[in-house]
Tab-separated table of C-alpha atoms and ligand atoms in Angstrom:
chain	number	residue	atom	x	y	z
A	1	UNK	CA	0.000	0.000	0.000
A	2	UNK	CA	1.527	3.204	-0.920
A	3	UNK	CA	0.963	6.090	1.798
A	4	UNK	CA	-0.634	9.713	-0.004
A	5	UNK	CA	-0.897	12.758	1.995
A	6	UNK	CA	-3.183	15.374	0.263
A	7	UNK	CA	-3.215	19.195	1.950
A	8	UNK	CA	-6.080	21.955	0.869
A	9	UNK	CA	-8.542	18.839	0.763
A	10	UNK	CA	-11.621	21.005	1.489
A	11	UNK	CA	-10.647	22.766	-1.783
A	12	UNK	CA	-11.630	21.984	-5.496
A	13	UNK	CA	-8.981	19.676	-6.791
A	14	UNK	CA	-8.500	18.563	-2.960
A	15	UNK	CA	-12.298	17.671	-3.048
A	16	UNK	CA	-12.049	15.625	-6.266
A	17	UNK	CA	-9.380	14.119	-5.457
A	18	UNK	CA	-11.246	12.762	-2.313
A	19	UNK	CA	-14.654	12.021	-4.211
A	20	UNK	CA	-12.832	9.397	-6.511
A	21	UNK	CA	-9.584	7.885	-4.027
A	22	UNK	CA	-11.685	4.427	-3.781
A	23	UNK	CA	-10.524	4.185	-7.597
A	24	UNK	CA	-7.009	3.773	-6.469
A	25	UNK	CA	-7.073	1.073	-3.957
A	26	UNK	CA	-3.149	0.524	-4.107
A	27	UNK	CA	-3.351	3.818	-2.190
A	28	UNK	CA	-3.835	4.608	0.951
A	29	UNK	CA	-4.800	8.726	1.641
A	30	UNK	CA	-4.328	11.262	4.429
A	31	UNK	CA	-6.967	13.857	3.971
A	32	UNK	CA	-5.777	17.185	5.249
A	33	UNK	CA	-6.907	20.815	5.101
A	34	UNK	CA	-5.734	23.907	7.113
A	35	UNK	CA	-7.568	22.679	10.716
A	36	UNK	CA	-5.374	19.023	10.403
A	37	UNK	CA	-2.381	20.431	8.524
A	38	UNK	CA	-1.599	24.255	8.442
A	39	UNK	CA	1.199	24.168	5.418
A	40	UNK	CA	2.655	27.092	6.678
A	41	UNK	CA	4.042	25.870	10.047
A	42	UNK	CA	6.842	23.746	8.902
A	43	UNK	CA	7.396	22.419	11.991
A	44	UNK	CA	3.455	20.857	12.283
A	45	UNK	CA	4.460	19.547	8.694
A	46	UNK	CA	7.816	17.241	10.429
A	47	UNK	CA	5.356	15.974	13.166
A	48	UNK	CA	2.709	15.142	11.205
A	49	UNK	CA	4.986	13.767	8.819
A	50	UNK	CA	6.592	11.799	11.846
A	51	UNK	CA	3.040	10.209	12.810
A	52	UNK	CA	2.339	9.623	9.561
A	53	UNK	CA	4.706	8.811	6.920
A	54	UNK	CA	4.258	8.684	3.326
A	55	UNK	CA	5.537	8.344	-0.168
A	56	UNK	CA	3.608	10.810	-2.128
A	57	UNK	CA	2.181	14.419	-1.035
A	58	UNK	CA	0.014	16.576	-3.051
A	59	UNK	CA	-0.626	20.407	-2.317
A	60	UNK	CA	-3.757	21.083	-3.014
A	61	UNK	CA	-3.708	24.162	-0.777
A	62	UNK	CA	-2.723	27.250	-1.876
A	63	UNK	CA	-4.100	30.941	-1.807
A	64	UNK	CA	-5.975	31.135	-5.075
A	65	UNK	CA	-7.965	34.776	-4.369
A	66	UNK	CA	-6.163	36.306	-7.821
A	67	UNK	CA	-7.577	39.961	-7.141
A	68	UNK	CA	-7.659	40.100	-3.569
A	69	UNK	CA	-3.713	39.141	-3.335
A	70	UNK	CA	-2.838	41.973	-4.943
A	71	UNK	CA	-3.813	43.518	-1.756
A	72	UNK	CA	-2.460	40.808	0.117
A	73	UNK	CA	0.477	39.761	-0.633
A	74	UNK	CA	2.120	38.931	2.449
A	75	UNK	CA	-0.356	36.047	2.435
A	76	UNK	CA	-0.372	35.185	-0.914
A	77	UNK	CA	3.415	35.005	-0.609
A	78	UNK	CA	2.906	33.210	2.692
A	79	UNK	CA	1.078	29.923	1.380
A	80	UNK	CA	2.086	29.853	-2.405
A	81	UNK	CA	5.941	30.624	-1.759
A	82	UNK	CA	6.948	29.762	1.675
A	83	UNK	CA	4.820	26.672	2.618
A	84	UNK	CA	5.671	25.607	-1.117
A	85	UNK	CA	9.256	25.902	-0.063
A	86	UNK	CA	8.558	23.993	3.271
A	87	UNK	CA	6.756	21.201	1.573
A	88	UNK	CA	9.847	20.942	-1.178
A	89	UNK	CA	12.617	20.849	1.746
A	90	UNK	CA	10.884	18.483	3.522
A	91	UNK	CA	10.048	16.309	0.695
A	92	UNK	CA	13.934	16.154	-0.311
A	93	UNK	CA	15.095	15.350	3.282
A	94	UNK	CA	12.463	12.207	3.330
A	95	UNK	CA	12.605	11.422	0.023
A	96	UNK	CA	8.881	11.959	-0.830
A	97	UNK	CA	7.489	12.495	-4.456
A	98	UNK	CA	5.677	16.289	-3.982
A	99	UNK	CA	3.344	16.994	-6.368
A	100	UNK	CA	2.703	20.462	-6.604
A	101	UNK	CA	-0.123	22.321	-8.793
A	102	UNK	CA	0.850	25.885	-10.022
A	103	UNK	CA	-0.858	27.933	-13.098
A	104	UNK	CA	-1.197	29.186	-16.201
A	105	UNK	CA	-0.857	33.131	-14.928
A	106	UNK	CA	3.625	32.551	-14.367
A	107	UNK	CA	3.409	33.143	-18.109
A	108	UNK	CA	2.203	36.945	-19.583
A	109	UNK	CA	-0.439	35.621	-21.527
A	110	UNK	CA	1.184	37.306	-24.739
A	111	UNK	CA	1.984	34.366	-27.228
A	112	UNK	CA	-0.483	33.292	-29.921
A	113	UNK	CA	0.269	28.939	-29.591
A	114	UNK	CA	0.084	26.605	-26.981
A	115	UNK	CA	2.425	27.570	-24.023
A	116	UNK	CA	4.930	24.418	-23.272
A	117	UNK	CA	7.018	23.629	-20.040
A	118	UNK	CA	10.493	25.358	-21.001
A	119	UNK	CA	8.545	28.590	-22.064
A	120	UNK	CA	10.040	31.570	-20.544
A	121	UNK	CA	7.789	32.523	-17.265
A	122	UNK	CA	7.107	36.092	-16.962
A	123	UNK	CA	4.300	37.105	-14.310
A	124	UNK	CA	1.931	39.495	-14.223
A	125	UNK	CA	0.274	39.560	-11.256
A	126	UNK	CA	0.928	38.755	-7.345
A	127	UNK	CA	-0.642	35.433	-7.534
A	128	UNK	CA	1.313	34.530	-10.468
A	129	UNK	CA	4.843	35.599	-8.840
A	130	UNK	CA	3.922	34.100	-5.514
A	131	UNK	CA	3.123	30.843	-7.452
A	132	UNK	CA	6.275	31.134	-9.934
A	133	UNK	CA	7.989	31.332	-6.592
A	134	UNK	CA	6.787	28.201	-5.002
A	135	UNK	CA	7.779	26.151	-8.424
A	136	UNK	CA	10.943	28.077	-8.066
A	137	UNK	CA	11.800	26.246	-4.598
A	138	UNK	CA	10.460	22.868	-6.094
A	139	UNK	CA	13.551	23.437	-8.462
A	140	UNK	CA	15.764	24.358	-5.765
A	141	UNK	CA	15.472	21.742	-3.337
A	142	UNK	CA	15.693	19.293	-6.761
A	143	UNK	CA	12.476	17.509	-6.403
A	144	UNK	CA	8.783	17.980	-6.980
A	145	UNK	CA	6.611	17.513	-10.076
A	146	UNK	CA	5.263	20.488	-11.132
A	147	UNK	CA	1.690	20.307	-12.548
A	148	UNK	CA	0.397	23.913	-13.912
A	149	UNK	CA	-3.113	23.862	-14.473
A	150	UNK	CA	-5.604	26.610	-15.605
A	151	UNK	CA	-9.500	27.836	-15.111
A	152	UNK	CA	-10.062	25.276	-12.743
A	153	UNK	CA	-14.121	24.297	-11.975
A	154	UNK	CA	-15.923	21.993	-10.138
A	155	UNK	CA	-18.676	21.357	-8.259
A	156	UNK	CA	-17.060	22.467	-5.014
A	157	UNK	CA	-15.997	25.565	-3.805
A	158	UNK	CA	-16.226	28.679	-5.843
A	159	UNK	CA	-15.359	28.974	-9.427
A	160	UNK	CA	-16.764	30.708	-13.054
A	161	UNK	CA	-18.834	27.968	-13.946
A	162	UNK	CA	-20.563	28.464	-10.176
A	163	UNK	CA	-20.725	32.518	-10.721
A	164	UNK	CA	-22.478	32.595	-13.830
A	165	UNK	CA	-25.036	30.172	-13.005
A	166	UNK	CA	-25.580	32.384	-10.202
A	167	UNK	CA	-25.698	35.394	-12.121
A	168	UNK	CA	-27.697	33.933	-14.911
A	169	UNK	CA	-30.743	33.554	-12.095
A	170	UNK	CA	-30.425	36.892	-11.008
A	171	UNK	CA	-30.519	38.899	-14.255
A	172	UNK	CA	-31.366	38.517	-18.013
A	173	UNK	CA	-28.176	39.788	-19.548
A	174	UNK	CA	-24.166	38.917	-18.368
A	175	UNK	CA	-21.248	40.811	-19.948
A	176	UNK	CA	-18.414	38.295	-20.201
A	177	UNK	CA	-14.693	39.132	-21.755
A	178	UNK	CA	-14.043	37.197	-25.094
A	179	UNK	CA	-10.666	38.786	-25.659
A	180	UNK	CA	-8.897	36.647	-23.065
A	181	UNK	CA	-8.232	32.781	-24.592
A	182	UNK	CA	-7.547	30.080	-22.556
A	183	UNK	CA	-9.059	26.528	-21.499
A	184	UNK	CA	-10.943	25.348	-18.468
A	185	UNK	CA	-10.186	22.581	-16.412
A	186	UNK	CA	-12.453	20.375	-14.735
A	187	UNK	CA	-11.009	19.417	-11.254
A	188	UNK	CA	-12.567	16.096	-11.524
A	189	UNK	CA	-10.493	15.214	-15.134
A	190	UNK	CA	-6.544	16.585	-12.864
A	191	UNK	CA	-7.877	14.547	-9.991
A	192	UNK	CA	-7.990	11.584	-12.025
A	193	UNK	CA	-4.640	12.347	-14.019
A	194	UNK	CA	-2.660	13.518	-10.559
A	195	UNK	CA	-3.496	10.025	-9.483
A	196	UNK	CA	-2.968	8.189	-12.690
A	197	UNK	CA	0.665	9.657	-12.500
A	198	UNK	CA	0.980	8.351	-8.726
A	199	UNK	CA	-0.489	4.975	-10.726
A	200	UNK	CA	2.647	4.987	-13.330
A	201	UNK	CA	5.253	6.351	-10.072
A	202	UNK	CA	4.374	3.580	-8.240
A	203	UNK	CA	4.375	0.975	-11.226
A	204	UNK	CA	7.562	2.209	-12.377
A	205	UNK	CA	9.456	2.359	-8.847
A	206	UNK	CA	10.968	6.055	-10.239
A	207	UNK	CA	12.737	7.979	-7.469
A	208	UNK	CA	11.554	11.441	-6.505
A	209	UNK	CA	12.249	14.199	-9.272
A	210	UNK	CA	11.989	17.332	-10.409
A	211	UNK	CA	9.698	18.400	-13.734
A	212	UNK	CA	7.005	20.202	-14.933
A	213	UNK	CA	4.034	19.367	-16.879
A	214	UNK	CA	0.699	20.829	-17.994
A	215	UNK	CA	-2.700	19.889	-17.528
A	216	UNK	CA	-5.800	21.143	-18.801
A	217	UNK	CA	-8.833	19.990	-20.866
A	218	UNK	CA	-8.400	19.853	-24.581
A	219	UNK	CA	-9.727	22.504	-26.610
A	220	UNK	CA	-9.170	26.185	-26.127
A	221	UNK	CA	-11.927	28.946	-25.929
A	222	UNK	CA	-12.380	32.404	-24.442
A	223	UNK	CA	-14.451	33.537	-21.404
A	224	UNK	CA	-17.500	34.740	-23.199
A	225	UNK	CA	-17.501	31.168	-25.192
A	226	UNK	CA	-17.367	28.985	-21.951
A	227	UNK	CA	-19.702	31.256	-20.409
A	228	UNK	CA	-22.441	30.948	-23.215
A	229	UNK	CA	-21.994	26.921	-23.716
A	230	UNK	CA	-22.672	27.185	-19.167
A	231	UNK	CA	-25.831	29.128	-19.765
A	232	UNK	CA	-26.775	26.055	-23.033
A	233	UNK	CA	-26.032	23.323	-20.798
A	234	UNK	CA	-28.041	24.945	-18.000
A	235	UNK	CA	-30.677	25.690	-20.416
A	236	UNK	CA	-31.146	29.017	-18.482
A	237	UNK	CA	-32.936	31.999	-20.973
A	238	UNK	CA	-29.687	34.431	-19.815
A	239	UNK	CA	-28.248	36.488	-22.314
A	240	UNK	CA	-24.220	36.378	-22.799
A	241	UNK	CA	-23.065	39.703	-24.209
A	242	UNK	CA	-19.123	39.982	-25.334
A	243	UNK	CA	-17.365	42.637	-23.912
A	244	UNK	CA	-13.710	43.719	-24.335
A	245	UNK	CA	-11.374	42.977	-21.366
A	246	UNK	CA	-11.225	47.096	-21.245
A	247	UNK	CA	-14.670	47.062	-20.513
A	248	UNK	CA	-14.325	44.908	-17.663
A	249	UNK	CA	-11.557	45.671	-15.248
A	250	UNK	CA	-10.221	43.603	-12.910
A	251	UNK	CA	-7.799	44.411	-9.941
A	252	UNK	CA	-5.351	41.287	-11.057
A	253	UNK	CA	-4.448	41.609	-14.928
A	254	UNK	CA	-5.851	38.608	-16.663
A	255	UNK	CA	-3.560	37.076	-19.351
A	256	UNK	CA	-4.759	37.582	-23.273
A	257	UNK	CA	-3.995	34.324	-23.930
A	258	UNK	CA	-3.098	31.208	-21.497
A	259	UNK	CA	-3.514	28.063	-23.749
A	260	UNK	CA	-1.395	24.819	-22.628
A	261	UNK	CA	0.808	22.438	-24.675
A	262	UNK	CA	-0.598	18.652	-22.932
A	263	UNK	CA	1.492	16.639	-25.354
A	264	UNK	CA	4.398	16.612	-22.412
A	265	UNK	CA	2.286	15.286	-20.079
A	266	UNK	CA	-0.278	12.916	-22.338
A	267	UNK	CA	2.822	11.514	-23.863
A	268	UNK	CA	4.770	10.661	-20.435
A	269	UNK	CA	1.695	9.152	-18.675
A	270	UNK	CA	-0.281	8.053	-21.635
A	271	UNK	CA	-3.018	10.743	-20.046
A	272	UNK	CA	-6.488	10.844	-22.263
A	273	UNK	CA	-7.684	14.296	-21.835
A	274	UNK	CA	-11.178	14.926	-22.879
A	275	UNK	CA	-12.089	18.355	-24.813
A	276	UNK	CA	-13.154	21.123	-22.323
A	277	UNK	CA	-17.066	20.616	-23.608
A	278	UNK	CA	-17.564	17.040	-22.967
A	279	UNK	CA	-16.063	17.711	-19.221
A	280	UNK	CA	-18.661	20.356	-18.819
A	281	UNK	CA	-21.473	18.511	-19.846
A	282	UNK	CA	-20.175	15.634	-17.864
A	283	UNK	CA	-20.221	18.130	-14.741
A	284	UNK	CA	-23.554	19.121	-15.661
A	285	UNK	CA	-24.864	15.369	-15.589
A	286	UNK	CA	-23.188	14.880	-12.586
A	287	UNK	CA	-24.515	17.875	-10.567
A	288	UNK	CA	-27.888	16.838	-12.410
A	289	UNK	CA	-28.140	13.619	-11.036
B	301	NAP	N1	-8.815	27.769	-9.139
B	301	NAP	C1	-8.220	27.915	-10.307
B	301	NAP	O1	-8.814	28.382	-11.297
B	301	NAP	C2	-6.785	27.502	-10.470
B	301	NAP	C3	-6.157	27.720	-11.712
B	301	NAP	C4	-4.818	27.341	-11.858
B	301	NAP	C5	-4.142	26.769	-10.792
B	301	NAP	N2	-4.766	26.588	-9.596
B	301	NAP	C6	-4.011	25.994	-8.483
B	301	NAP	O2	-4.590	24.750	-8.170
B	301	NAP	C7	-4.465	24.485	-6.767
B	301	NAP	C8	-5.816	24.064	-6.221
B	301	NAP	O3	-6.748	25.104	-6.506
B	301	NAP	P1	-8.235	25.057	-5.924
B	301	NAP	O4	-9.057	25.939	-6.790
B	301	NAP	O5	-8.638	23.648	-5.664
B	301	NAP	O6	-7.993	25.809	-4.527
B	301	NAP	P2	-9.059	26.147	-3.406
B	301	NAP	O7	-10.408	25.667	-3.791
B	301	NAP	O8	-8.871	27.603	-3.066
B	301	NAP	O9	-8.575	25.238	-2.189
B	301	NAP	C9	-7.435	25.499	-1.442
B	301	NAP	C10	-7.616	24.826	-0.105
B	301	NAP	O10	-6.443	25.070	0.683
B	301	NAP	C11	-6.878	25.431	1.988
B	301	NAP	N3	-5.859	26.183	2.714
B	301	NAP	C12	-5.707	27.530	2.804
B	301	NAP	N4	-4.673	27.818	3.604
B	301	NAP	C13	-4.151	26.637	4.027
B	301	NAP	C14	-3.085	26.291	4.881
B	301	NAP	N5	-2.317	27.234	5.460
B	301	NAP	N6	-2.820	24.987	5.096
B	301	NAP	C15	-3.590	24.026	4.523
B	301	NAP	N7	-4.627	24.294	3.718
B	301	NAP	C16	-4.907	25.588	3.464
B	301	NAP	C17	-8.104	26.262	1.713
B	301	NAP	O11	-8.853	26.494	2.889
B	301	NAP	P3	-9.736	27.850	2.977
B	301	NAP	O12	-10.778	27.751	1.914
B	301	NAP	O13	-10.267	27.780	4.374
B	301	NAP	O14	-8.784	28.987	2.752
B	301	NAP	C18	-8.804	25.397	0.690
B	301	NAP	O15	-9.543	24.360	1.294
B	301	NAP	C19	-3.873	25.755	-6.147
B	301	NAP	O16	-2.494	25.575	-5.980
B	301	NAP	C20	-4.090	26.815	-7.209
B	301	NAP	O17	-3.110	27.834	-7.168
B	301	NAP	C21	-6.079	26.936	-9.416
């Protein structure tokens, strides 16, 4: 049986990740969220580590508020750069795999293909240096697998797909960007490919490393485009107007354009990643029944 610890568990991805464990019976989980496991008290980490050892850790935690850490940033710093850091140095000392999940936003958003792992990273925002910051001491202390993810939804916690169907109950029209390209992620779809890599770890008895891969669903669309196929699936009479990202202002910059390479990562774990539509109408059948 191999031992998985899993911090931020009350989150999206952490929540997913719980929801489908019993299809990994080789593996035996820790559930832990900020009341069992603070992630930014190192020493909590050691003893908790001490009472329970195990081979594979997965931060799900993180501070993912992308406008309110740009008045924040102590804390934003705090859990996606410190307690990264923390988790990486401990990981190297007991030779545990980390798997770590950063995000589209360490890149500027300003190419026009596919963004792959060795792309230059260039943040924009506080969230996205805090986070570039945190995979930065992954690469220090020479072990951690990287997983950068983007526009992450589920039926848990608080996410796009969750606003506008909130929104499209309240009024008749939405404005929603469609000058900012990227591609949604359904938590569910990186729950089951996080442990589908633990799957091919374990299989092939590989030693803890360093690397980076991406993961989200296939496809690529803008904002206004995911919002209107929310409102079909829904079948909800709101209008979707697009707007220019000009018209709407945000505190955090948003990139123009975050679209991920997956052939690293579907090539390495022979991952297959459904397109970003067929996830959404599989979350809407699942909230549905
Ligand atoms: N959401 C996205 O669109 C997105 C996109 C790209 C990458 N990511 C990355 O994906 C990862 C998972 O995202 P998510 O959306 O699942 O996050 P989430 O829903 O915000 O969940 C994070 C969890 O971590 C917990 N937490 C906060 N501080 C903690 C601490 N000190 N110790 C332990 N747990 C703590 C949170 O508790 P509280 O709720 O009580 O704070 C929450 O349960 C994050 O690393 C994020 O940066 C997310």
């Amino acid at each position: 049986m191999t031992h998985v610890l899993i911090t931020g568990c009350k989150g999206q991805l952490g929540s997913e990740i719980q929801r489908i464990s019993g299809k990994f019976p080789e593996m035996s989980f820790n559930f832990t969220d900020l009341e069992e496991l603070d992630i930014t008290l190192p020493g909590d980490i050691r003893s908790f580590l001490d009472n329970n050892p195990v081979k594979f850790l997965v931060n799900c935690a993180g501070y993912t508020a992308v406008d309110k850490a740009e008045d924040d940033e102590d804390m934003a710093y705090l859990l996606n750069a410190d307690a990264t850091e923390s988790l990486a140095t401990i990981s190297a000392e007991r030779g545990m795999q980390l798997i770590h999940i950063s995000t589209d936003y360490i890149f500027n958003g300003e190419k026009n293909h596919p963004y792959i792992e060795d792309d230059p990273v260039n943040p924009q925002t506080v969230y996205g240096k805090s986070k570039l910051q945190g995979e930065q001491a992954l690469q220090k202390a020479g072990t951690g697998i990287i997983v950068r993810t983007s526009w992450l939804y589920s039926s848990f916690g608080n996410n796009f797909v969750k606003t506008i169907l909130r929104l499209s109950g309240e009024r008749e029209q939405l404005n929603v960007v469609f000058d900012q390209t990227g591609c949604p992620t359904y938590a569910h779809d990186l729950a089951m490919a996080i442990l589908e890599m633990i799957r091919i770890e374990i299989e092939q008895e590989n030693s803890p490393r360093y690397d980076i891969y991406h993961y989200s669903n296939q496809g690529m669309c803008s904002w206004y485009e995911f919002a209107t196929a929310i409102i079909d699936f829904a079948g909800t009479g709101c209008e979707i107007l697009p707007v220019e990202s000009k018209d709407y202002v945000t505190r955090a910059k948003r990139p123009r354009y975050s679209v991920m390479s997956k052939e690293k990562i579907t090539g390495e774990y022979d991952l297959r990643i459904p397109h970003w539509k067929d996830s959404l109408k599989k979350y809407f059948d699942e909230i549905t029944d």
